PDB file of C-alpha atoms and ligand atoms in Angstrom:
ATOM      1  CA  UNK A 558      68.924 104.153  90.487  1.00 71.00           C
ATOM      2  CA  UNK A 559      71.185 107.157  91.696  1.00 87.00           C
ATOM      3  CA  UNK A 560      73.408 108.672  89.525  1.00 95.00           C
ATOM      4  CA  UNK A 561      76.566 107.161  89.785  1.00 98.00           C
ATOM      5  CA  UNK A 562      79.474 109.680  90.032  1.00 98.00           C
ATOM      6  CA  UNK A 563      82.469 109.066  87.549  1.00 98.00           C
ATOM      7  CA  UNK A 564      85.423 108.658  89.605  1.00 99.00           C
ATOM      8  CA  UNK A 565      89.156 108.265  87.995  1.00 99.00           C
ATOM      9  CA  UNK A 566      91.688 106.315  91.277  1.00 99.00           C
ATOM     10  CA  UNK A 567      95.101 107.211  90.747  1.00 98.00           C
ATOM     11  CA  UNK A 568      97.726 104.429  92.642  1.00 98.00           C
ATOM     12  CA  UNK A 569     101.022 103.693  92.929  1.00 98.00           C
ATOM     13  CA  UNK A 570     100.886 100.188  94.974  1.00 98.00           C
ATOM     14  CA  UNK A 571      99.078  97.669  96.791  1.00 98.00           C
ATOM     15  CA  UNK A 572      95.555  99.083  95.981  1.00 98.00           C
ATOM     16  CA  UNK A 573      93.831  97.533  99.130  1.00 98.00           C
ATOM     17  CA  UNK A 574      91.691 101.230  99.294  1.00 98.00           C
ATOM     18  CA  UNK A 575      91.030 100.796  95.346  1.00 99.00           C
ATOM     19  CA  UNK A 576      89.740  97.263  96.399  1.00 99.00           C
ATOM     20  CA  UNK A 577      87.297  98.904  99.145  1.00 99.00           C
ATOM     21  CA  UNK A 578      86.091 101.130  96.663  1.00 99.00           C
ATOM     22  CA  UNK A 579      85.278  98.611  93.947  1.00 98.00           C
ATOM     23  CA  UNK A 580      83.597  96.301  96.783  1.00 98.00           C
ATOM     24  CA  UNK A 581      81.403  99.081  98.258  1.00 98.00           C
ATOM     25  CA  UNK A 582      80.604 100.119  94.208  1.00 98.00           C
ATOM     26  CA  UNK A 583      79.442  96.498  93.699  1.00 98.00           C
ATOM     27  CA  UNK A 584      77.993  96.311  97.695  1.00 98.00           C
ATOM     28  CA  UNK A 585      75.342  99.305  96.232  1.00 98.00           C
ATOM     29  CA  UNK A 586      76.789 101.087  99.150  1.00 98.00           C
ATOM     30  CA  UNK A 587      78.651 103.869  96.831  1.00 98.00           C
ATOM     31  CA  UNK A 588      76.921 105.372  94.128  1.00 98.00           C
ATOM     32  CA  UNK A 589      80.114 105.762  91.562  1.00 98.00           C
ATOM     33  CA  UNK A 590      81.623 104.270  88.303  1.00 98.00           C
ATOM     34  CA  UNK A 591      85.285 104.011  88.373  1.00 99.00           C
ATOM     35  CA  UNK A 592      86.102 105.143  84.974  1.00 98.00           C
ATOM     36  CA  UNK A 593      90.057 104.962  85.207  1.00 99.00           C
ATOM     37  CA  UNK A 594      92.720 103.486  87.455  1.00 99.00           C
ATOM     38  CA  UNK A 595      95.590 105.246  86.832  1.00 98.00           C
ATOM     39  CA  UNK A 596      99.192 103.864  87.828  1.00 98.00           C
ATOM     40  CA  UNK A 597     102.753 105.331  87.604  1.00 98.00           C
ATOM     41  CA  UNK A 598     104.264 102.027  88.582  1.00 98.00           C
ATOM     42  CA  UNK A 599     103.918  99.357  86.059  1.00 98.00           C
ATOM     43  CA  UNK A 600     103.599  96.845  88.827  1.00 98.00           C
ATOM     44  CA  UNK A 601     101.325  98.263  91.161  1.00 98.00           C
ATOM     45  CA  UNK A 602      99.522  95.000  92.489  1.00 98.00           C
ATOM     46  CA  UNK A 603      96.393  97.506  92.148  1.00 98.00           C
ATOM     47  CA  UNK A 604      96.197  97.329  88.505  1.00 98.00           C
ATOM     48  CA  UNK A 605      95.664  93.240  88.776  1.00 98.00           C
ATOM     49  CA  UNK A 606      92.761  94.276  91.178  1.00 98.00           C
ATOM     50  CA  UNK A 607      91.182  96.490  89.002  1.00 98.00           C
ATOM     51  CA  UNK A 608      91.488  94.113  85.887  1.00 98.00           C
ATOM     52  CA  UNK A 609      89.762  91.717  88.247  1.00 98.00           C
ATOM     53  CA  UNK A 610      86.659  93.815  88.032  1.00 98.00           C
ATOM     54  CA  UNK A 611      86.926  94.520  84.430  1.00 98.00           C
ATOM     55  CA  UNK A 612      88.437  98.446  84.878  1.00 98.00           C
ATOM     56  CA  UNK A 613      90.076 100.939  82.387  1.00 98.00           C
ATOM     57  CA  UNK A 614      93.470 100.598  83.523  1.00 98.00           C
ATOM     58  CA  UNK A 615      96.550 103.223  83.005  1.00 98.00           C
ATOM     59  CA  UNK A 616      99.701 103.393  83.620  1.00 98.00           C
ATOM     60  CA  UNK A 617     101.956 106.254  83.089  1.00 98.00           C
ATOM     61  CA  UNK A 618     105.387 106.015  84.168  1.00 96.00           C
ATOM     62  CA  UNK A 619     106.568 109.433  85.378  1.00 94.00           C
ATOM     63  CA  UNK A 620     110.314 108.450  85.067  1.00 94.00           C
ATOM     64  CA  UNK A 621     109.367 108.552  81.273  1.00 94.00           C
ATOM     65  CA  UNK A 622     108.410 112.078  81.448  1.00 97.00           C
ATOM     66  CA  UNK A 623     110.680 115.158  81.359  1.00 96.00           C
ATOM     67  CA  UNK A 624     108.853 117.262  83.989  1.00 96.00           C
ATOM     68  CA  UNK A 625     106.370 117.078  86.520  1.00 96.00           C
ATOM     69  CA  UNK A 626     104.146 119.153  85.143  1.00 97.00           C
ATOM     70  CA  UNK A 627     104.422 116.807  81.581  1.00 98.00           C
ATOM     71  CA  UNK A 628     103.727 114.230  83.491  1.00 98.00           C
ATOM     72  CA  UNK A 629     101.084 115.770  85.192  1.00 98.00           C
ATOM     73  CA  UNK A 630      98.920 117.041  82.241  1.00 98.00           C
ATOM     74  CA  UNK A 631      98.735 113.619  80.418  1.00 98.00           C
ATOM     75  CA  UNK A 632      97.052 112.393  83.836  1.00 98.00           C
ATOM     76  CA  UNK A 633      95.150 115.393  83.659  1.00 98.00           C
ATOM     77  CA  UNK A 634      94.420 114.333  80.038  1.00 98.00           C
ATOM     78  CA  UNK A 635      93.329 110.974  80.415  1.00 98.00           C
ATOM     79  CA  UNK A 636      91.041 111.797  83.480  1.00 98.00           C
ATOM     80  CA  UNK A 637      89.194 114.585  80.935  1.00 98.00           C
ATOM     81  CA  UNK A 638      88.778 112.311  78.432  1.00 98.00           C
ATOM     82  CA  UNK A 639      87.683 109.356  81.050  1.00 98.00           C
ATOM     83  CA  UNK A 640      85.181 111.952  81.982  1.00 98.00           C
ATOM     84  CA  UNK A 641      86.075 112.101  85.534  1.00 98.00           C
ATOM     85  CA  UNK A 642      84.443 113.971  87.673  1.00 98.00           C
ATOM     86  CA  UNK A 643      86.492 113.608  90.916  1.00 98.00           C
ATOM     87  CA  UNK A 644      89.648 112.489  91.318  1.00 98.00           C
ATOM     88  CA  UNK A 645      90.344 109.605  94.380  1.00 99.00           C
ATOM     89  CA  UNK A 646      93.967 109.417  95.503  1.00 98.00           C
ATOM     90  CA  UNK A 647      94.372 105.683  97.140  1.00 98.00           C
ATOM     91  CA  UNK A 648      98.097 105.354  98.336  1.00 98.00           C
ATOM     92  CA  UNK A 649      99.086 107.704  94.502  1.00 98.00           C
ATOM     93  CA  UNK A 650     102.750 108.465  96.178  1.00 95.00           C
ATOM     94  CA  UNK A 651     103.129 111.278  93.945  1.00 96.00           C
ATOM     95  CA  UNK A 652     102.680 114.903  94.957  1.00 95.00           C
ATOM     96  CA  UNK A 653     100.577 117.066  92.590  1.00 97.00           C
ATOM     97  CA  UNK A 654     101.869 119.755  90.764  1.00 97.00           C
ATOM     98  CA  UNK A 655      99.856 123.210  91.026  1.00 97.00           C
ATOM     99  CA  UNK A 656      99.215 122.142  87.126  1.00 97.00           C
ATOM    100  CA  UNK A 657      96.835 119.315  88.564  1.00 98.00           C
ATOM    101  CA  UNK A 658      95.364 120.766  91.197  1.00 98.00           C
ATOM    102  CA  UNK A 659      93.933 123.742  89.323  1.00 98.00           C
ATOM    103  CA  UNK A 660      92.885 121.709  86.831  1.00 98.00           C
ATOM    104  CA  UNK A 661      90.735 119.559  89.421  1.00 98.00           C
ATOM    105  CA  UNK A 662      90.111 122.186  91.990  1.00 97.00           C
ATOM    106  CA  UNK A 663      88.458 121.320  94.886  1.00 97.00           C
ATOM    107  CA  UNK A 664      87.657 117.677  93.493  1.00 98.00           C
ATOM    108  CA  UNK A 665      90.358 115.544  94.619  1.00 98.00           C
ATOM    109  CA  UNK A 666      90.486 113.403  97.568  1.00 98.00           C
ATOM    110  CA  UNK A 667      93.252 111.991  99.491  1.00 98.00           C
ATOM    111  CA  UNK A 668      93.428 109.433 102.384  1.00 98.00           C
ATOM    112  CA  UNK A 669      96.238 109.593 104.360  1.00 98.00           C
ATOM    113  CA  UNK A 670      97.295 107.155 107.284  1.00 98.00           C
ATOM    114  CA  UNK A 671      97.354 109.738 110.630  1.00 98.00           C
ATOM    115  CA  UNK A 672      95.164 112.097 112.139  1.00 98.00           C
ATOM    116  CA  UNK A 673      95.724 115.124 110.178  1.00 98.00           C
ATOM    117  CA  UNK A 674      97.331 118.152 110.580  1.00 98.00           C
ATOM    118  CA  UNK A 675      99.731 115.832 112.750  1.00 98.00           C
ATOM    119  CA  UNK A 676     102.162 114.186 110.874  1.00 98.00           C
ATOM    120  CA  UNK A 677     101.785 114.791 107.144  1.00 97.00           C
ATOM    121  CA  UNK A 678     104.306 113.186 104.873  1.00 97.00           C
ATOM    122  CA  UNK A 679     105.748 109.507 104.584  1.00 96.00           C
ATOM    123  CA  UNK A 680     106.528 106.844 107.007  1.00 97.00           C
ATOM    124  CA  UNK A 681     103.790 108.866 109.169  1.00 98.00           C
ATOM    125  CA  UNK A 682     102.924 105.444 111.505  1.00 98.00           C
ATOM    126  CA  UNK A 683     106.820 105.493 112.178  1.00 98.00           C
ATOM    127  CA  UNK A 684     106.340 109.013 113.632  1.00 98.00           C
ATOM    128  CA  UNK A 685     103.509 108.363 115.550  1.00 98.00           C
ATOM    129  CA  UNK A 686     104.914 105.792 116.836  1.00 98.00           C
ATOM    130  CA  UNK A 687     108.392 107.353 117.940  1.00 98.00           C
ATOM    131  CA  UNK A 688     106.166 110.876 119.075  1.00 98.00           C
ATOM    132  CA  UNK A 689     104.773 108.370 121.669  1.00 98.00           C
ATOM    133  CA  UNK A 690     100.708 109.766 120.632  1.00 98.00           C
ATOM    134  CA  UNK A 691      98.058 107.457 122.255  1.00 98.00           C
ATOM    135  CA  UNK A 692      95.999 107.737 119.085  1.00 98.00           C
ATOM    136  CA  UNK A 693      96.379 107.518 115.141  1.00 98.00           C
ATOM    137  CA  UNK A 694      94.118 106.716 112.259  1.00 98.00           C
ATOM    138  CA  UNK A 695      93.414 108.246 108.868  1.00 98.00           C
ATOM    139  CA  UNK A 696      91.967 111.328 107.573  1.00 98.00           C
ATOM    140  CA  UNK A 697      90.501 111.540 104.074  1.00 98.00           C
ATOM    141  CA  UNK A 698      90.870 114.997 103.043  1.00 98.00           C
ATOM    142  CA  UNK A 699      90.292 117.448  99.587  1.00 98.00           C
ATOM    143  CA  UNK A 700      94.181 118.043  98.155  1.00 98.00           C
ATOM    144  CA  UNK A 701      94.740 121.793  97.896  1.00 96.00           C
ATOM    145  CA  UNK A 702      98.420 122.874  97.420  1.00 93.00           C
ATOM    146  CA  UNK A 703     100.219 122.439 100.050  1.00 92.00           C
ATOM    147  CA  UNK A 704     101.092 118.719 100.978  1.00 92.00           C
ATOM    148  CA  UNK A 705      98.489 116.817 103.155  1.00 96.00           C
ATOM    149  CA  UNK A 706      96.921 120.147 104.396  1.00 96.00           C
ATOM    150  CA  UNK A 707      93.603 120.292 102.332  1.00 98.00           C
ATOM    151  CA  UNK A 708      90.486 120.379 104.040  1.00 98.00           C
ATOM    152  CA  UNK A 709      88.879 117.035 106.330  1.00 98.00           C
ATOM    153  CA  UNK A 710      86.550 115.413 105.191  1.00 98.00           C
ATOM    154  CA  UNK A 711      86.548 112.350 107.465  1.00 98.00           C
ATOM    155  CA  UNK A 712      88.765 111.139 110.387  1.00 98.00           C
ATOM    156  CA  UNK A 713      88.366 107.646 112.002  1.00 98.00           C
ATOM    157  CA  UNK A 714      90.773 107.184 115.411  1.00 98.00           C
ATOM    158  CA  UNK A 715      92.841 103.636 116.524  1.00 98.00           C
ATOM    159  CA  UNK A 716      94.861 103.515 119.786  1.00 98.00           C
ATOM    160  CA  UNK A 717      98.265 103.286 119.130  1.00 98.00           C
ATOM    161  CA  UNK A 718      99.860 100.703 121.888  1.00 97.00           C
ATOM    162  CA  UNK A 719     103.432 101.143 123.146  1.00 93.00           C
ATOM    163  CA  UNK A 720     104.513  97.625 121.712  1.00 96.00           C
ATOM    164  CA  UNK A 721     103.306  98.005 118.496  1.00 98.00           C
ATOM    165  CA  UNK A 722     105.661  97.947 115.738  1.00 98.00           C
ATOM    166  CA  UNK A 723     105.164 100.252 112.243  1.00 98.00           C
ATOM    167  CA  UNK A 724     103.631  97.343 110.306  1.00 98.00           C
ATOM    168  CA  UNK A 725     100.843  96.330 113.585  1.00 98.00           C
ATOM    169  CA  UNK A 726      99.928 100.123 113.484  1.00 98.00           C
ATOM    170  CA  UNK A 727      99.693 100.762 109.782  1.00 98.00           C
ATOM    171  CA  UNK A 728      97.483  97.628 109.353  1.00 98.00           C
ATOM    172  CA  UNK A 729      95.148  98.481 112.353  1.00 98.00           C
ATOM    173  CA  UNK A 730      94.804 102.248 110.478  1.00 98.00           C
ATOM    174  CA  UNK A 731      94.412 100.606 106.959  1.00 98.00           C
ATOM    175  CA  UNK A 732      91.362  98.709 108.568  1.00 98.00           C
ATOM    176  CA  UNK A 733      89.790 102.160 108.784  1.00 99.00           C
ATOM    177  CA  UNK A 734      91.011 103.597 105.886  1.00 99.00           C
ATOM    178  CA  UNK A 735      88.988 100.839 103.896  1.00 99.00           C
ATOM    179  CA  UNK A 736      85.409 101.873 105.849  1.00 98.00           C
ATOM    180  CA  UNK A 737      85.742 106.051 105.487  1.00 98.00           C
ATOM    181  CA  UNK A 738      86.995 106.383 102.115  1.00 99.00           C
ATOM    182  CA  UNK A 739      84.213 104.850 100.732  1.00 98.00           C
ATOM    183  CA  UNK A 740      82.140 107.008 103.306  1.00 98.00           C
ATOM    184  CA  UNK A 741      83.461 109.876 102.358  1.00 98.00           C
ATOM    185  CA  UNK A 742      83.374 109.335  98.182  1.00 98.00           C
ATOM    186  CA  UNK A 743      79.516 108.391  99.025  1.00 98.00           C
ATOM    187  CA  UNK A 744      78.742 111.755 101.105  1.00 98.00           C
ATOM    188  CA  UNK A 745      80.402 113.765  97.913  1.00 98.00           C
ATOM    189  CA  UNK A 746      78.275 111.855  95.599  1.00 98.00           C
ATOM    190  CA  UNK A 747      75.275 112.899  97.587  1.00 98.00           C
ATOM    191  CA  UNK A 748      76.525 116.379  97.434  1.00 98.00           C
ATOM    192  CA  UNK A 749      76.325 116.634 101.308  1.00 98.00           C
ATOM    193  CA  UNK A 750      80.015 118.059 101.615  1.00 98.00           C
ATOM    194  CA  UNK A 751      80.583 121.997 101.673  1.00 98.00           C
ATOM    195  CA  UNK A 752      84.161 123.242 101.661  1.00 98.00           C
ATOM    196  CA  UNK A 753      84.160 126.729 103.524  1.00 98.00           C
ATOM    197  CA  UNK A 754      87.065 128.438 103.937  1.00 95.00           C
ATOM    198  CA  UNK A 755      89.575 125.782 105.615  1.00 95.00           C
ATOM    199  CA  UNK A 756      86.912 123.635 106.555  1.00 98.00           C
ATOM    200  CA  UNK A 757      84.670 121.032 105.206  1.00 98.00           C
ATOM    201  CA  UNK A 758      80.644 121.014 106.480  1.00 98.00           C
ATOM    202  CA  UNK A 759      78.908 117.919 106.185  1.00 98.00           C
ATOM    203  CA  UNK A 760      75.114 117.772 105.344  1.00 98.00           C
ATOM    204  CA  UNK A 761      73.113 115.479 108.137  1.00 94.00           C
ATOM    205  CA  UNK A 762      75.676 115.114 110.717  1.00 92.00           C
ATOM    206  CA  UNK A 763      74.825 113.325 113.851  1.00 93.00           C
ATOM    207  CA  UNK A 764      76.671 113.962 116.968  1.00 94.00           C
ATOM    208  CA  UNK A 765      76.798 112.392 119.529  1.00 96.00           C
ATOM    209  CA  UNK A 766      79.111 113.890 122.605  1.00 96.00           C
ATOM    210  CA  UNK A 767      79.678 110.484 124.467  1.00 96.00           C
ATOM    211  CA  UNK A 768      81.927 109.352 121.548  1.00 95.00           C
ATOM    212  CA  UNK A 769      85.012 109.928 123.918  1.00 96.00           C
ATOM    213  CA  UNK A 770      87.992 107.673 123.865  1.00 96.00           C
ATOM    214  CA  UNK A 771      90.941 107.569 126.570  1.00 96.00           C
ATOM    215  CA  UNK A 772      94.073 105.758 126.543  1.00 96.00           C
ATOM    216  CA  UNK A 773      95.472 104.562 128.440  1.00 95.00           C
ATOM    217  CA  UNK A 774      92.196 103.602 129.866  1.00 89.00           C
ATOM    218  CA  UNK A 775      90.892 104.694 133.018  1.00 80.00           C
TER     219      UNK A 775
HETATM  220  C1  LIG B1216      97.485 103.762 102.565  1.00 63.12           C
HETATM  221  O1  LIG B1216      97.815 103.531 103.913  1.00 63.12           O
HETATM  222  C2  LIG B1216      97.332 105.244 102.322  1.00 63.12           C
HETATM  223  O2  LIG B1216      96.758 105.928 103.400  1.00 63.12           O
HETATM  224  C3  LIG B1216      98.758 105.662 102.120  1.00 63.12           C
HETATM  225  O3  LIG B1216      99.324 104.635 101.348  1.00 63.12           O
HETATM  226  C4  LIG B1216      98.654 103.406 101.649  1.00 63.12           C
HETATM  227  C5  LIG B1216      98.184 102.799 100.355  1.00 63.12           C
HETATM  228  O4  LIG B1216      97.669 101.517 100.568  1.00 63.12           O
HETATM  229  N1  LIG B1216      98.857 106.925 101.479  1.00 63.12           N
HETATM  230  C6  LIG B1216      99.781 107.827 101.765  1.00 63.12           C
HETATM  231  O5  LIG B1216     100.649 107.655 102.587  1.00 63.12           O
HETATM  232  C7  LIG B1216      99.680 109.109 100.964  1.00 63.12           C
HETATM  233  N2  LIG B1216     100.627 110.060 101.436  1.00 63.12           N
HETATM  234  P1  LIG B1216      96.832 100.787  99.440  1.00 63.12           P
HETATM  235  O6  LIG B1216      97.653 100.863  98.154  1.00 63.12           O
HETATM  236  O7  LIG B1216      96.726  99.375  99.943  1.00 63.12           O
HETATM  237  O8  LIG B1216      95.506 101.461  99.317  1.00 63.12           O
END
């Protein structure tokens, strides 16, 4: 059996890209252990998936802490002593203090819901939306310090429809968000992704230069 990588997913909510994690863990499709799920909101629905599937759970409140960086280095000090080896941002609305990222340089992943480096931040399908693009989708990307600007990993692309409202959008990206995260976590546990520079090189890549999409359609 491959070595399974020890993974600590930090949350804050719903936990549907915790849930595609555990399901492609127990699919065999992603060679990882999740050794912590770590919550700052008592009642993320997350934490009741992760109990589910028998998982360490956490939850640190941040309101109960008198800094970030406080608050910070007890996550920091619960992922150590989980052992984790990379940390997996699902929907963690929290930004990371320098404290955090230093201490887990270059192995922490984020998804986010748009097509990164357009529209970083919150309420991003709302954006999209009013900017009028033809496409969205998600990016799963390494955190570095500057918010939603790390390196890509992994993009996947929806069309975005003129009479779609925030919720119809954000569930057509989530879709996606549950098939490359676990993509992505798999290609690090494989050790086929590089970060050079800005940029993130992927080991095996096919291409394929018909993968074109227009829209409207023509
Ligand atoms: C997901 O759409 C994720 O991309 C987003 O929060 C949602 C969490 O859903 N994350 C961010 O916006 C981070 N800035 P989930 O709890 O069901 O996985």
């Amino acid at each position: 059996m491959a070595r399974q990588l020890p993974i600590g997913v930090l949350i804050s909510g719903n936990g549907t890209n915790l849930q595609a994690i555990i399901d492609a863990i127990e699919a065999r499709a992603l060679d990882a252990k999740i050794e912590v799920v770590l919550s700052n909101k008592a009642d993320a629905y997350g934490l009741a998936r992760a109990q589910k599937h028998n998982l360490y759970t956490a939850v640190l409140d941040h309101k109960s802490f008198s800094s970030r960086e406080a608050y910070d280095q007890a996550v920091v000090d619960i992922l150590r002593r989980c052992k984790v080896e990379l940390v997996v941002l699902a929907g963690f609305m929290r930004l990371l203090s320098p404290l955090f990222i230093k201490a887990y340089s270059n192995r922490i992943m984020n998804i986010h819901p748009a097509l990164l480096p357009a529209f970083p931040g919150l309420r991003v399908q709302k954006k999209a939306l009013d900017h009028g693009v033809r496409f969205s989708g998600c990016t799963v990307h390494f955190v570095n310090d500057e918010c939603d600007e790390g390196p890509i990993i992994m993009q996947a692309v929806v069309p975005v429809f003129p009479d779609d409202s925030e919720s119809v959008l954000a569930a057509r990206i989530l879709k996606q968000e549950h098939k490359i995260y676990p993509r992505a976590i798999q290609l690090y546990a494989e050790r086929k992704v590089h970060i050079v520079g800005r940029r993130v090189m992927v080991d095996d890549l096919s291409k394929d230069e018909k993968q074109v999409l227009i829209q409207p359609q023509i």
